[in-house]
XYZ file of N, CA, C and O in Angstrom:
832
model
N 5.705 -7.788 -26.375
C 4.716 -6.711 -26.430
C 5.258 -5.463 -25.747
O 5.972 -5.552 -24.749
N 4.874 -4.166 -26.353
C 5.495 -2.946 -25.548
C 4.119 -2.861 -23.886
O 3.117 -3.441 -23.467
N 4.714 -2.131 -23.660
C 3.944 -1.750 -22.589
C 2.606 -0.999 -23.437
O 1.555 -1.611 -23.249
N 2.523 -0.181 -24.037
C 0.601 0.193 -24.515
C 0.101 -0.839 -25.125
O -1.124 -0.864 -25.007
N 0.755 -2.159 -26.048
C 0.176 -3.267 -26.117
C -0.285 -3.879 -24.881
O -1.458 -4.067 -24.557
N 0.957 -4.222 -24.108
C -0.146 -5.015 -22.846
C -0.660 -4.249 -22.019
O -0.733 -4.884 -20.967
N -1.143 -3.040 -21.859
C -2.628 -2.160 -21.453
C -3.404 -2.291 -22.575
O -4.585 -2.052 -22.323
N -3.282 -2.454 -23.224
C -4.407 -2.467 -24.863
C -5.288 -3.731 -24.445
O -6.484 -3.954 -24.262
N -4.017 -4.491 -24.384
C -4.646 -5.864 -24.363
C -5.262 -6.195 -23.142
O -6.101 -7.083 -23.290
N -5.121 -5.728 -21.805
C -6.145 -6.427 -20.740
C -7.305 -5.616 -20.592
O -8.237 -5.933 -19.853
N -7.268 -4.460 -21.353
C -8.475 -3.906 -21.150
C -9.693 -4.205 -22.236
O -10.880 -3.880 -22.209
N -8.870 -5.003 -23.261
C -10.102 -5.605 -24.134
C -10.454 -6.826 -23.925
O -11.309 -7.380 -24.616
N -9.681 -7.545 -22.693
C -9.962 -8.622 -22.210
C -11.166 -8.429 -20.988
O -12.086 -9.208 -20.736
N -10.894 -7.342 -20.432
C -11.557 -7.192 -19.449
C -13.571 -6.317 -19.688
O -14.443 -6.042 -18.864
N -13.480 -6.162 -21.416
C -14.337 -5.464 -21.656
C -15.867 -6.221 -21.386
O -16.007 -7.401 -21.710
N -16.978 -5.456 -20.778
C -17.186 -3.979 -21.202
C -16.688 -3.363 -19.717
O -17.178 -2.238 -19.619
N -15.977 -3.660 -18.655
C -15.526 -3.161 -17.421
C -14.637 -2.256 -18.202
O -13.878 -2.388 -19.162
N -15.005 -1.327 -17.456
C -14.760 0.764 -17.496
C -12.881 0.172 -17.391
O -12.144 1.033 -16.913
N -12.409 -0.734 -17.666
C -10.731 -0.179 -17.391
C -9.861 0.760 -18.183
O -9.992 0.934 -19.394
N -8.862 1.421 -17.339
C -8.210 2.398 -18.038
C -6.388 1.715 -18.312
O -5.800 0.896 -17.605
N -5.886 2.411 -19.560
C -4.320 1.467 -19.917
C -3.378 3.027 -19.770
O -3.408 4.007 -20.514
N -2.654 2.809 -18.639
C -1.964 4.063 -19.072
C -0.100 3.505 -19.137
O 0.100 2.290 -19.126
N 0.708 4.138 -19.178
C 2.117 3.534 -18.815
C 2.950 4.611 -18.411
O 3.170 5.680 -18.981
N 3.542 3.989 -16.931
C 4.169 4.385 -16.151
C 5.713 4.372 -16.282
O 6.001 3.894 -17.380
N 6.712 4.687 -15.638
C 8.285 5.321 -15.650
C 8.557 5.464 -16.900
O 7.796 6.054 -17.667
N 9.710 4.924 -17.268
C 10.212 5.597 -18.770
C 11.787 4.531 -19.045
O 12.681 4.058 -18.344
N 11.397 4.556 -20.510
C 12.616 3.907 -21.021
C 12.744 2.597 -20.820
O 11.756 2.115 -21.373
N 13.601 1.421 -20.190
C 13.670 0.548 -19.984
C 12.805 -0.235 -18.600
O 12.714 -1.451 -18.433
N 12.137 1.015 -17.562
C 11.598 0.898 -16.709
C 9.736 1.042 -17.150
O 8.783 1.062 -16.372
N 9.740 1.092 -18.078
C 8.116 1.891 -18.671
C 7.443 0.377 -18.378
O 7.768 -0.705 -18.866
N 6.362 0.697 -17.383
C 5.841 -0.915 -17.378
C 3.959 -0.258 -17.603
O 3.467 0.767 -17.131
N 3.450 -1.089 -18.290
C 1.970 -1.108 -18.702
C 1.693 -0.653 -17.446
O 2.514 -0.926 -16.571
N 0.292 0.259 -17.029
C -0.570 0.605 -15.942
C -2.264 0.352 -15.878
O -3.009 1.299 -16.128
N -2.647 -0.579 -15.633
C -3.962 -0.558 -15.781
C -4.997 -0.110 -14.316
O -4.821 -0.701 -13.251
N -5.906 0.839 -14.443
C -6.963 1.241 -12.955
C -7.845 0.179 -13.819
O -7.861 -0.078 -15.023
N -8.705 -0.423 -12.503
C -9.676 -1.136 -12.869
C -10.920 -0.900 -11.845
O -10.548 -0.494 -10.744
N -12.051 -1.040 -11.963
C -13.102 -0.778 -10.786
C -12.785 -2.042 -9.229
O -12.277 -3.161 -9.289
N -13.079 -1.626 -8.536
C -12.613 -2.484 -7.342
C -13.300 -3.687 -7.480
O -12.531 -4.647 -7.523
N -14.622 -4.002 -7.574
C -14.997 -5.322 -8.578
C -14.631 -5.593 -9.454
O -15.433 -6.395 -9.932
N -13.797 -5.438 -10.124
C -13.019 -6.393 -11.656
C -11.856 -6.701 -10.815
O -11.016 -7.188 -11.572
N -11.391 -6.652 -9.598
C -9.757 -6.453 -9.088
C -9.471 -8.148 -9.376
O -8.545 -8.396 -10.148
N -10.046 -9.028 -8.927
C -9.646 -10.327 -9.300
C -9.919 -10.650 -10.787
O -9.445 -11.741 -11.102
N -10.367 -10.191 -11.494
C -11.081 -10.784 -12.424
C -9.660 -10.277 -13.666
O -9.140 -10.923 -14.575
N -9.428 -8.963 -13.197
C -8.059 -8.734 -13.808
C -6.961 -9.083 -13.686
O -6.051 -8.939 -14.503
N -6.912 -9.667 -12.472
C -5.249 -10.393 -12.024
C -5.714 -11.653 -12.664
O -4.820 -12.161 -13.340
N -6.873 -12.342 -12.664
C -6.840 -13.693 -13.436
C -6.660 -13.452 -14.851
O -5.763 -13.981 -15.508
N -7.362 -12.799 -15.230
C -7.504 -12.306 -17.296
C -5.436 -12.487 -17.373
O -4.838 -13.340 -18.029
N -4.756 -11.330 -16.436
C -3.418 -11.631 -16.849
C -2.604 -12.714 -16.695
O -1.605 -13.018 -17.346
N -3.128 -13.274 -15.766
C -2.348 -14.510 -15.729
C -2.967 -15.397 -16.964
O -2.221 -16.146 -17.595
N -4.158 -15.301 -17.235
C -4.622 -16.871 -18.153
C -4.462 -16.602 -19.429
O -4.707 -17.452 -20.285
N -3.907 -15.038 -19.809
C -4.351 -15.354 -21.016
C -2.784 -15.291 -21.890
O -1.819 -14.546 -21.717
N -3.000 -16.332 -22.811
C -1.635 -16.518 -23.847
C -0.747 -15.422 -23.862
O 0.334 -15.419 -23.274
N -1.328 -14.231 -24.721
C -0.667 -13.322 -24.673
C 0.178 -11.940 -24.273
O 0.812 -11.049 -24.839
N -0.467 -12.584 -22.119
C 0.222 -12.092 -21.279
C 0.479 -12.459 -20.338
O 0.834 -11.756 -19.392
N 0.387 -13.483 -20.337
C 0.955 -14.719 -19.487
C 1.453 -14.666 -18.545
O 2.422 -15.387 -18.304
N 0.846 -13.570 -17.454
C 2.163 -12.945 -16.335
C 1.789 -14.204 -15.295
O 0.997 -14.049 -14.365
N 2.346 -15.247 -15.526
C 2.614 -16.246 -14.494
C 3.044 -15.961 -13.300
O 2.534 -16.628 -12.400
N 4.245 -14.755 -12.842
C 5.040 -14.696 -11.590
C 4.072 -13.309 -11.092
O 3.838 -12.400 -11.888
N 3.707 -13.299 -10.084
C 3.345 -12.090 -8.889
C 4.634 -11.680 -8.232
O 5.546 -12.436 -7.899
N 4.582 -10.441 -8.100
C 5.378 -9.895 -8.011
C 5.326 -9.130 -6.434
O 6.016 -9.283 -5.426
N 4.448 -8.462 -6.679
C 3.560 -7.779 -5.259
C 2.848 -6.839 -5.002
O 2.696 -5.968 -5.859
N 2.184 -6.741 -3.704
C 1.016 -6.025 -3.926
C 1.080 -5.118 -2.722
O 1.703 -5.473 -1.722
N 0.306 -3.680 -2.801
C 0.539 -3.015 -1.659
C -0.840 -1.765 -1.573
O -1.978 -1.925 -2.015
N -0.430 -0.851 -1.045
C -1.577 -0.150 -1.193
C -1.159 1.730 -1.177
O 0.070 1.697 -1.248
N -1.372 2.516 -1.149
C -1.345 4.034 -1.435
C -2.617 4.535 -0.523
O -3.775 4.117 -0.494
N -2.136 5.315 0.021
C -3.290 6.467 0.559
C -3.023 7.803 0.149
O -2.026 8.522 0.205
N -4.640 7.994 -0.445
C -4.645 8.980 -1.650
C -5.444 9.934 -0.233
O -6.323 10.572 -0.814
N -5.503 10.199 0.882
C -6.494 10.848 1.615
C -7.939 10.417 1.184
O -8.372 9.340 0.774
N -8.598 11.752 1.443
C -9.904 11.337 1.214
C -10.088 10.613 -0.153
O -10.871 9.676 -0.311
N -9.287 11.139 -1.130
C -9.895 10.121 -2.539
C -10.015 8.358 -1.955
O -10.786 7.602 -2.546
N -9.422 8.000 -1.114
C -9.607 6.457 -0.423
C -7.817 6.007 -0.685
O -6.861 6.762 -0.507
N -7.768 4.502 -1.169
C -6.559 3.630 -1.252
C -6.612 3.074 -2.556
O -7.652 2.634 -3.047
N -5.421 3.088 -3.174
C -5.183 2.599 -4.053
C -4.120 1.461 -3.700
O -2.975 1.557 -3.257
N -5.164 -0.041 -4.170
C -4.241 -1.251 -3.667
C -3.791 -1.541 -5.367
O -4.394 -1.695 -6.429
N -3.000 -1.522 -5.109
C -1.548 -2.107 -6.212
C -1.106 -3.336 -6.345
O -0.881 -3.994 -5.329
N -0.898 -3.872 -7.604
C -0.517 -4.906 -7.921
C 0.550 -5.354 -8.968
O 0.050 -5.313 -10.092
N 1.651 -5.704 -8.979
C 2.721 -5.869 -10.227
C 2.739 -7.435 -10.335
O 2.956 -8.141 -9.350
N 2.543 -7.848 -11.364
C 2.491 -8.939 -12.419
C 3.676 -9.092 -12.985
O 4.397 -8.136 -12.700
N 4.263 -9.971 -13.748
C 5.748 -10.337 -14.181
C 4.764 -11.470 -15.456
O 3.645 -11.923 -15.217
N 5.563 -11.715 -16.773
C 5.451 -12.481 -17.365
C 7.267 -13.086 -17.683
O 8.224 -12.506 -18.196
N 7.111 -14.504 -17.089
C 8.591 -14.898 -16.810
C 9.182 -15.700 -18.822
O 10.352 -15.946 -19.116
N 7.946 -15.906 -19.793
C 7.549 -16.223 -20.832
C 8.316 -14.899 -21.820
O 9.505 -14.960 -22.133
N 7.591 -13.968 -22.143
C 7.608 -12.847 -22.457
C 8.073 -11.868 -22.131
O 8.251 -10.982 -22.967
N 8.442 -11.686 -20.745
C 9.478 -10.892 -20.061
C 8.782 -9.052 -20.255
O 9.462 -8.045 -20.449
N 7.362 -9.132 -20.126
C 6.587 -7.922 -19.790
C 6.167 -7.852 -18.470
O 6.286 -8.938 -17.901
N 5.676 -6.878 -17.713
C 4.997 -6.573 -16.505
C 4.059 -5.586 -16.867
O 4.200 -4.762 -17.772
N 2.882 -5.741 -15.945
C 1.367 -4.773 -16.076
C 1.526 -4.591 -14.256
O 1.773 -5.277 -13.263
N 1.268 -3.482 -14.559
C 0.462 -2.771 -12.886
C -0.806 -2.696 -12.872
O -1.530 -2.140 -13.698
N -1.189 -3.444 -11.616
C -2.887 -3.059 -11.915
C -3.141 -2.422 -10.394
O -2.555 -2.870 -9.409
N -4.001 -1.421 -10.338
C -4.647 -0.517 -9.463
C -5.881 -0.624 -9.386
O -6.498 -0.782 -10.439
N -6.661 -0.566 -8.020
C -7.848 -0.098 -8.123
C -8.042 0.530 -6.807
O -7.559 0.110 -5.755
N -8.998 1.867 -6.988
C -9.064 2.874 -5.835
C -10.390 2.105 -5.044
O -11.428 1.936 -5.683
N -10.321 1.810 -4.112
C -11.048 1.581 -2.937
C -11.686 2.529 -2.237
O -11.137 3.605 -2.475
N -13.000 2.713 -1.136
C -13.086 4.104 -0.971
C -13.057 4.061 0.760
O -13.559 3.160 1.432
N -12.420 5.136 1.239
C -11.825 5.192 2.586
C -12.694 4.868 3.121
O -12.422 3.693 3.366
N -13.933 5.124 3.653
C -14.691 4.749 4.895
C -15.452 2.910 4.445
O -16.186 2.318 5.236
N -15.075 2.374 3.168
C -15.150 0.645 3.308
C -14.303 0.506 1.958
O -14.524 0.574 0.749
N -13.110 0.254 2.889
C -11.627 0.004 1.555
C -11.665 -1.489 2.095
O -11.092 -1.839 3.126
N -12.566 -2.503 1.103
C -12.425 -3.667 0.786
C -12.594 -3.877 -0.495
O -13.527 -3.454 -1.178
N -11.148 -4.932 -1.052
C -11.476 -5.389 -2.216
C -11.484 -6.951 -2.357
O -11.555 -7.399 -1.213
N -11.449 -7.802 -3.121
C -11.655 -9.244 -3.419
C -10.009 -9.759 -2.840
O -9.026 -9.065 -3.099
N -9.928 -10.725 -2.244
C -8.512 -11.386 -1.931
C -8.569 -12.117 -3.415
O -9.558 -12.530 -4.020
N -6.304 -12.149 -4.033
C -6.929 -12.947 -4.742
C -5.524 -14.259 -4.581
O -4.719 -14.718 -5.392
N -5.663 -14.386 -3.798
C -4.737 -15.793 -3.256
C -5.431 -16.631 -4.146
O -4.663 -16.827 -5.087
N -6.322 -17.132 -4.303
C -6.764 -18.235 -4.751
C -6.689 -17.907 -5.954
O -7.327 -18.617 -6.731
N -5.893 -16.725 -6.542
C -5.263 -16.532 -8.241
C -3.762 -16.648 -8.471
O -3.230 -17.012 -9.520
N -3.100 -16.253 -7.238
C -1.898 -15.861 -6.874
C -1.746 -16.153 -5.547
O -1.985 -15.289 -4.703
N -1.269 -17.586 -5.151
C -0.916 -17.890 -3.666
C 0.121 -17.390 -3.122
O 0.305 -17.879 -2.007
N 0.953 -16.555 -3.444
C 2.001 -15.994 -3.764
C 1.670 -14.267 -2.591
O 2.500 -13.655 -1.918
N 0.314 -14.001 -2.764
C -0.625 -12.909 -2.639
C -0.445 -13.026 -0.689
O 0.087 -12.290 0.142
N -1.011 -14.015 -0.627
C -1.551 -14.433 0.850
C -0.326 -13.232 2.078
O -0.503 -12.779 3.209
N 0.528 -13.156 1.345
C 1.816 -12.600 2.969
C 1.326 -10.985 2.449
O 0.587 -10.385 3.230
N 1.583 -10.530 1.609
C 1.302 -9.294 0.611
C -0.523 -8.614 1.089
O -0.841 -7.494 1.491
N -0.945 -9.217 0.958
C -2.522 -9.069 1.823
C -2.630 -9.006 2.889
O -3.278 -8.083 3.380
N -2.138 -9.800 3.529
C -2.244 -9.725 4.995
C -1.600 -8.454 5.564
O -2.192 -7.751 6.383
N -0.214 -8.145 5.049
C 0.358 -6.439 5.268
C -0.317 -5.470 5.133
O -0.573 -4.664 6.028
N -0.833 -5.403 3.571
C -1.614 -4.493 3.151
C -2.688 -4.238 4.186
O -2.662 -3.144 4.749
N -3.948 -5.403 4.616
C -4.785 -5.319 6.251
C -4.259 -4.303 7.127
O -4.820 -3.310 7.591
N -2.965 -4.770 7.287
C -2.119 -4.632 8.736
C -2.044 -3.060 8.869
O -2.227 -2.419 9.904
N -1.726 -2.548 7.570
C -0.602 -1.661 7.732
C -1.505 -0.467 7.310
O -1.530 0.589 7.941
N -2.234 -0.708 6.211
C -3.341 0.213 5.941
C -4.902 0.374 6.436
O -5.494 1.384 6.816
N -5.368 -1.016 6.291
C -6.413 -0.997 7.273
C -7.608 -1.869 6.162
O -8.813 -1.949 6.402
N -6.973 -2.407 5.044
C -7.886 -2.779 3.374
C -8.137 -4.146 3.623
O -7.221 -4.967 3.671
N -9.526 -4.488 3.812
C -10.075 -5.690 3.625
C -9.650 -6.151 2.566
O -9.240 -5.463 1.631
N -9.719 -7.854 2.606
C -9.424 -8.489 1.176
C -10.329 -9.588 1.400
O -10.054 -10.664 1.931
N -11.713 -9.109 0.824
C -12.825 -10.423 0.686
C -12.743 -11.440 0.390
O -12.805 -11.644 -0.822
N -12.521 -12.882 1.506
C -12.182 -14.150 0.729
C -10.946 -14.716 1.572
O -10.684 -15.889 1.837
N -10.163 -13.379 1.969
C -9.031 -14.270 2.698
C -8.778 -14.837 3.809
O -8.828 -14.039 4.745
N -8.528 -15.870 4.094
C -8.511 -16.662 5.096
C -8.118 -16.571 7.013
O -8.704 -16.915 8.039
N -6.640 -15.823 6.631
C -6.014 -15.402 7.381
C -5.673 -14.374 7.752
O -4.566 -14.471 8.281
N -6.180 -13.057 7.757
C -5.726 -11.859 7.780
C -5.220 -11.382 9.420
O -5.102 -10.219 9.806
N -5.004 -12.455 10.115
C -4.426 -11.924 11.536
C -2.828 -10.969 11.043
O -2.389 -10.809 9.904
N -2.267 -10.486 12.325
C -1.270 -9.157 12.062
C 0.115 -10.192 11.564
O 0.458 -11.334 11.872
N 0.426 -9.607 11.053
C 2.198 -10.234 10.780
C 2.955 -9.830 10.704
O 3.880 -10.488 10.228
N 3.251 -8.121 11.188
C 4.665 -7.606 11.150
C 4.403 -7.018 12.995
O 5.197 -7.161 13.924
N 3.037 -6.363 13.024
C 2.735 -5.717 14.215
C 2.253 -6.789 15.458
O 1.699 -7.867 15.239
N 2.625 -6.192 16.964
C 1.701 -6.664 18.090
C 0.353 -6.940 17.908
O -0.298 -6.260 17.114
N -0.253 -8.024 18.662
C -1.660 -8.351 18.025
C -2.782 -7.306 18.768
O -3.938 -7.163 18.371
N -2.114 -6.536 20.061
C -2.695 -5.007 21.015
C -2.486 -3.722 20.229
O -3.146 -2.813 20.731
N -1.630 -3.258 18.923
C -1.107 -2.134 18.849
C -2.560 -1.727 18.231
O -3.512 -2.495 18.095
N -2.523 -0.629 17.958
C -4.066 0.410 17.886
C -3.330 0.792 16.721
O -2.105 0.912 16.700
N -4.536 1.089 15.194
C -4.292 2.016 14.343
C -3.096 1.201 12.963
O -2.577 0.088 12.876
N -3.077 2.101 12.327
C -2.613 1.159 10.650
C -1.444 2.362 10.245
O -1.742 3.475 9.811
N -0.151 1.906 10.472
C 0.999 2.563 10.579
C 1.221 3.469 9.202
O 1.575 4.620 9.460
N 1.096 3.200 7.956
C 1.267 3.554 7.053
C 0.320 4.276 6.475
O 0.598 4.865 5.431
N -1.061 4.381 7.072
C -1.790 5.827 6.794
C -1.540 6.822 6.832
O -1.003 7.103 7.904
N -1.693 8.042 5.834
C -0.980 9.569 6.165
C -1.012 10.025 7.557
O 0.026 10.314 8.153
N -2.333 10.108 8.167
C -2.623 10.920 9.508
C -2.204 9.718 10.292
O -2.465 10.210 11.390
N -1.776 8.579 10.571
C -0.781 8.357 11.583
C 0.244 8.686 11.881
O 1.075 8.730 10.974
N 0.729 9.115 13.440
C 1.768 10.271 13.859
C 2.430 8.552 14.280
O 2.001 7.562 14.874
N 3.926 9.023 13.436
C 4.556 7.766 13.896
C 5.828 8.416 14.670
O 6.865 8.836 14.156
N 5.365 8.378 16.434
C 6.185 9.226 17.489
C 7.003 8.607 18.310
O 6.794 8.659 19.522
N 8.142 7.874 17.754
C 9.496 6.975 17.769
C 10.133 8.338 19.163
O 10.565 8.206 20.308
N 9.922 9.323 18.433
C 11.208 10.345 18.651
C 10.321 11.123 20.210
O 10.866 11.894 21.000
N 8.883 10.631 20.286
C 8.521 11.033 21.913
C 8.968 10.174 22.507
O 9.811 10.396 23.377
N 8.609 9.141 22.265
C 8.970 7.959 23.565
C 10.346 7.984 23.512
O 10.926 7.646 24.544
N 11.076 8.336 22.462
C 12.807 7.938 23.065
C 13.608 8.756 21.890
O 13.834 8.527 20.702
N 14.010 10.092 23.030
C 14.604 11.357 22.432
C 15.858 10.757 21.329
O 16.284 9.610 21.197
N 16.168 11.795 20.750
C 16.963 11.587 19.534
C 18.056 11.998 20.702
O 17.994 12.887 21.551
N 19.570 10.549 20.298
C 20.863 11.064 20.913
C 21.911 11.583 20.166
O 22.984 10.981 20.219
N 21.790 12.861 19.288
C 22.160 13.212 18.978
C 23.505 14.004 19.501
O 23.384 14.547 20.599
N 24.433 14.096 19.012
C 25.830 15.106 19.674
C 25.391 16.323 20.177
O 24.946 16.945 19.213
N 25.302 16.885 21.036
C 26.419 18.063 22.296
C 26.701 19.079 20.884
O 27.095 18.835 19.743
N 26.206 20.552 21.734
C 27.030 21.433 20.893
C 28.637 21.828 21.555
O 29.197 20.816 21.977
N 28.818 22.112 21.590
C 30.470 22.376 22.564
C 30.026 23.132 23.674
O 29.026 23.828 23.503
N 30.601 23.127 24.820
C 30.279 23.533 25.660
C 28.894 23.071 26.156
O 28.414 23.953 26.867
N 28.402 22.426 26.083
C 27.247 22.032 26.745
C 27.547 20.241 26.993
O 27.942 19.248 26.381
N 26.854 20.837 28.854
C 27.364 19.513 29.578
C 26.119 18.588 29.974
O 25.041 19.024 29.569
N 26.086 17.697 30.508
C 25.505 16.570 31.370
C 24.056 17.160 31.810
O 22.909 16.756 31.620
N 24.555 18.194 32.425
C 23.934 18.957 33.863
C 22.439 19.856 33.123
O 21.374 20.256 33.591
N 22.916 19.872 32.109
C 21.965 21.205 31.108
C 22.488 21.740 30.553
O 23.389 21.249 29.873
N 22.190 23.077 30.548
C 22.139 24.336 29.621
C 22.463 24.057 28.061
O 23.260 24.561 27.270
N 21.723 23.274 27.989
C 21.810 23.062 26.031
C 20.379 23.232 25.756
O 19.369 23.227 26.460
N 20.619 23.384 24.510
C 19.522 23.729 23.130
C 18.212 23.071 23.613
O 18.112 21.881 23.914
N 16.949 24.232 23.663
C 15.446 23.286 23.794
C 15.506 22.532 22.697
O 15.833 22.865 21.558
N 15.115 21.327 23.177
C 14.465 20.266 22.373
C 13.556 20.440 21.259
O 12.509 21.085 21.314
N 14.222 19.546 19.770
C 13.196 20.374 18.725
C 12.404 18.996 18.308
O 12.931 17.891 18.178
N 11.218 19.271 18.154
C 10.790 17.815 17.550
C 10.641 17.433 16.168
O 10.334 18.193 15.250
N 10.793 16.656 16.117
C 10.902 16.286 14.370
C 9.188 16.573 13.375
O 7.990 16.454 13.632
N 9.660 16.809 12.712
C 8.470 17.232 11.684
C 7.107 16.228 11.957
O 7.300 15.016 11.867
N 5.735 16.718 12.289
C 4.571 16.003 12.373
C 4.600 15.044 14.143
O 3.963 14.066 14.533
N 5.468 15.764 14.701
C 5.232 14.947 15.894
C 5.016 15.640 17.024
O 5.924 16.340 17.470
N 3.544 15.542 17.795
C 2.845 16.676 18.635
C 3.953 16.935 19.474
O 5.079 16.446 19.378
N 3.511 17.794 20.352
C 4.269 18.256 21.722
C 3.544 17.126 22.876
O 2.512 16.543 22.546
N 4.121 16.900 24.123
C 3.861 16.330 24.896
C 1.821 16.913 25.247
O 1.329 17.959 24.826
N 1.530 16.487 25.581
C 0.265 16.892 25.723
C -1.011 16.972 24.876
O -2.159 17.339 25.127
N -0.316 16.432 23.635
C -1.398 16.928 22.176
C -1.964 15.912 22.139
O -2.909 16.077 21.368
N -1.964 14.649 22.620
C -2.123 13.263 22.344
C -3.838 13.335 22.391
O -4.604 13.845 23.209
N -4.107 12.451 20.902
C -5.505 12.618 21.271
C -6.375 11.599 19.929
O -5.946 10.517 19.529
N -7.735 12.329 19.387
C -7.942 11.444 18.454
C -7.570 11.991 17.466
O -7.969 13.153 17.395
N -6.826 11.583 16.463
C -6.885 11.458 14.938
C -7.889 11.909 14.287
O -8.752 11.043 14.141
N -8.255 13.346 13.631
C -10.138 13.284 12.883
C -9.425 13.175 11.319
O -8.374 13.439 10.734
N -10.737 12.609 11.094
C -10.676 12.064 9.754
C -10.315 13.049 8.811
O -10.870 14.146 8.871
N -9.006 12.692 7.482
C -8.790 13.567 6.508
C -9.961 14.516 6.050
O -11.061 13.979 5.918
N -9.881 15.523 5.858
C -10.964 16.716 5.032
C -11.409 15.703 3.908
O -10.856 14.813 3.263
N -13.124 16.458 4.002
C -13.408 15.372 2.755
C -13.711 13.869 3.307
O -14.713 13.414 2.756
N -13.269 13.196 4.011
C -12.873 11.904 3.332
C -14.686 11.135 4.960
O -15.063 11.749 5.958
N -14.979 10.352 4.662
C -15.911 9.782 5.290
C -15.536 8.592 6.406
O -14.531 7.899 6.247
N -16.523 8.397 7.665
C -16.480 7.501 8.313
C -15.595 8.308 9.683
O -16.017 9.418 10.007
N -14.492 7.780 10.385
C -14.478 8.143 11.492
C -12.869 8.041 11.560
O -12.172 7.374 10.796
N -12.307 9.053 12.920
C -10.636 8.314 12.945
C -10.267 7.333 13.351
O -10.890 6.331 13.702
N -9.136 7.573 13.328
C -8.171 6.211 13.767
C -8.113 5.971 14.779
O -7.695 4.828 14.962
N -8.508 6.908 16.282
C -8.417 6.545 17.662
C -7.167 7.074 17.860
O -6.650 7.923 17.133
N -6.552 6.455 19.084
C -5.326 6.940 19.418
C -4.337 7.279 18.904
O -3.955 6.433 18.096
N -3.584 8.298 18.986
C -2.437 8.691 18.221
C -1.055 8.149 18.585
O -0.583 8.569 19.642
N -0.132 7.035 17.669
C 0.933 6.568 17.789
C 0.412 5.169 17.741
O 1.265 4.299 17.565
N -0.985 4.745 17.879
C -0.676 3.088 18.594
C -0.474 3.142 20.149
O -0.684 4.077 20.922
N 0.041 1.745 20.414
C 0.301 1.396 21.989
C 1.278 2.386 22.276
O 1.760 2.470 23.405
């Protein structure tokens, strides 16, 4: 099947749910794209796996996008190891309650992939079992991969970069420049919520 066949096809599987078939990169990379409402999110990863003619047996993986205030878009790539097609499926979540359905119990495969997605963005997955941290400290504050997290590596521990000539040990070298998006000593504070977007910030800036 080309890629607008298998968007054709899960969205008439999935009917009368509002889904949309679009297709993404190009050429040998062009893989089917389907948005689906955040309630159909399991119901579409099962339709692709069960049904004959897209048989995407292998999960591939899942992650998430922060669109700002529009909310998160959690992502999903499918593999058919049969047929040798892939479908993307999306659905936008909305920032101030970005929960969607876990679907381990479609794709056990899902369970490590979910639990990140939690971790890192901050996206419930209704149903799942285990969502304690798995890359981060179980104390660190805040969801690393959100836009408005200031990720400030370069306060706590200056860049050692080379010496211009002539400049020694003692001083007289170049003020310190900080890297793009990272306050000055003193700025530290709360996070306010993207323009637009609902609910409250993130709290501390950096984490622990």
């Amino acid at each position: 099947m080309t890629p607008e066949e298998v968007g054709q096809r899960l969205v008439a599987l999935l009917a009368p749910v509002e889904a949309t078939a679009t297709v993404s990169g190009g050429q040998a990379h062009s893989r089917a794209t389907v948005d689906v409402p955040p309630d159909a999110w399991r119901a579409a990863l099962l339709a692709a796996r069960d049904d004959a003619e897209l048989a995407c047996d292998y999960f591939d993986w899942l992650s998430a996008v922060d669109e700002l205030a529009d909310g998160f878009d959690v992502v999903a790539h499918l593999w058919s190891t049969v047929h040798r097609h892939g479908v993307l499926l999306r659905a936008r979540v909305p920032r101030a309650t970005p929960t969607v359905d876990s679907v381990v119990a479609v794709y056990p495969g899902a369970a490590w992939h979910e639990r990140e997605t939690h971790e890192m963005f901050g996206i419930d997955f209704a149903g799942h079992a285990d969502l304690r941290p798995l890359l981060l400290p179980p104390e660190f504050e805040g969801h690393p991969l959100r836009k408005e997290f200031v990720l400030a590596s370069r306060v706590a521990k200056p860049w050692p970069g080379a010496k211009e000539p002539g400049e020694s040990e003692a001083g007289g070298g170049r003020r310190p420049i900080r890297p793009p998006g990272v306050p000055a000593p003193g700025e530290w504070g709360t996070i306010p919520t993207p323009a637009g977007a609902g609910g409250v910030g993130e709290g501390p800036r950096g984490g622990t």
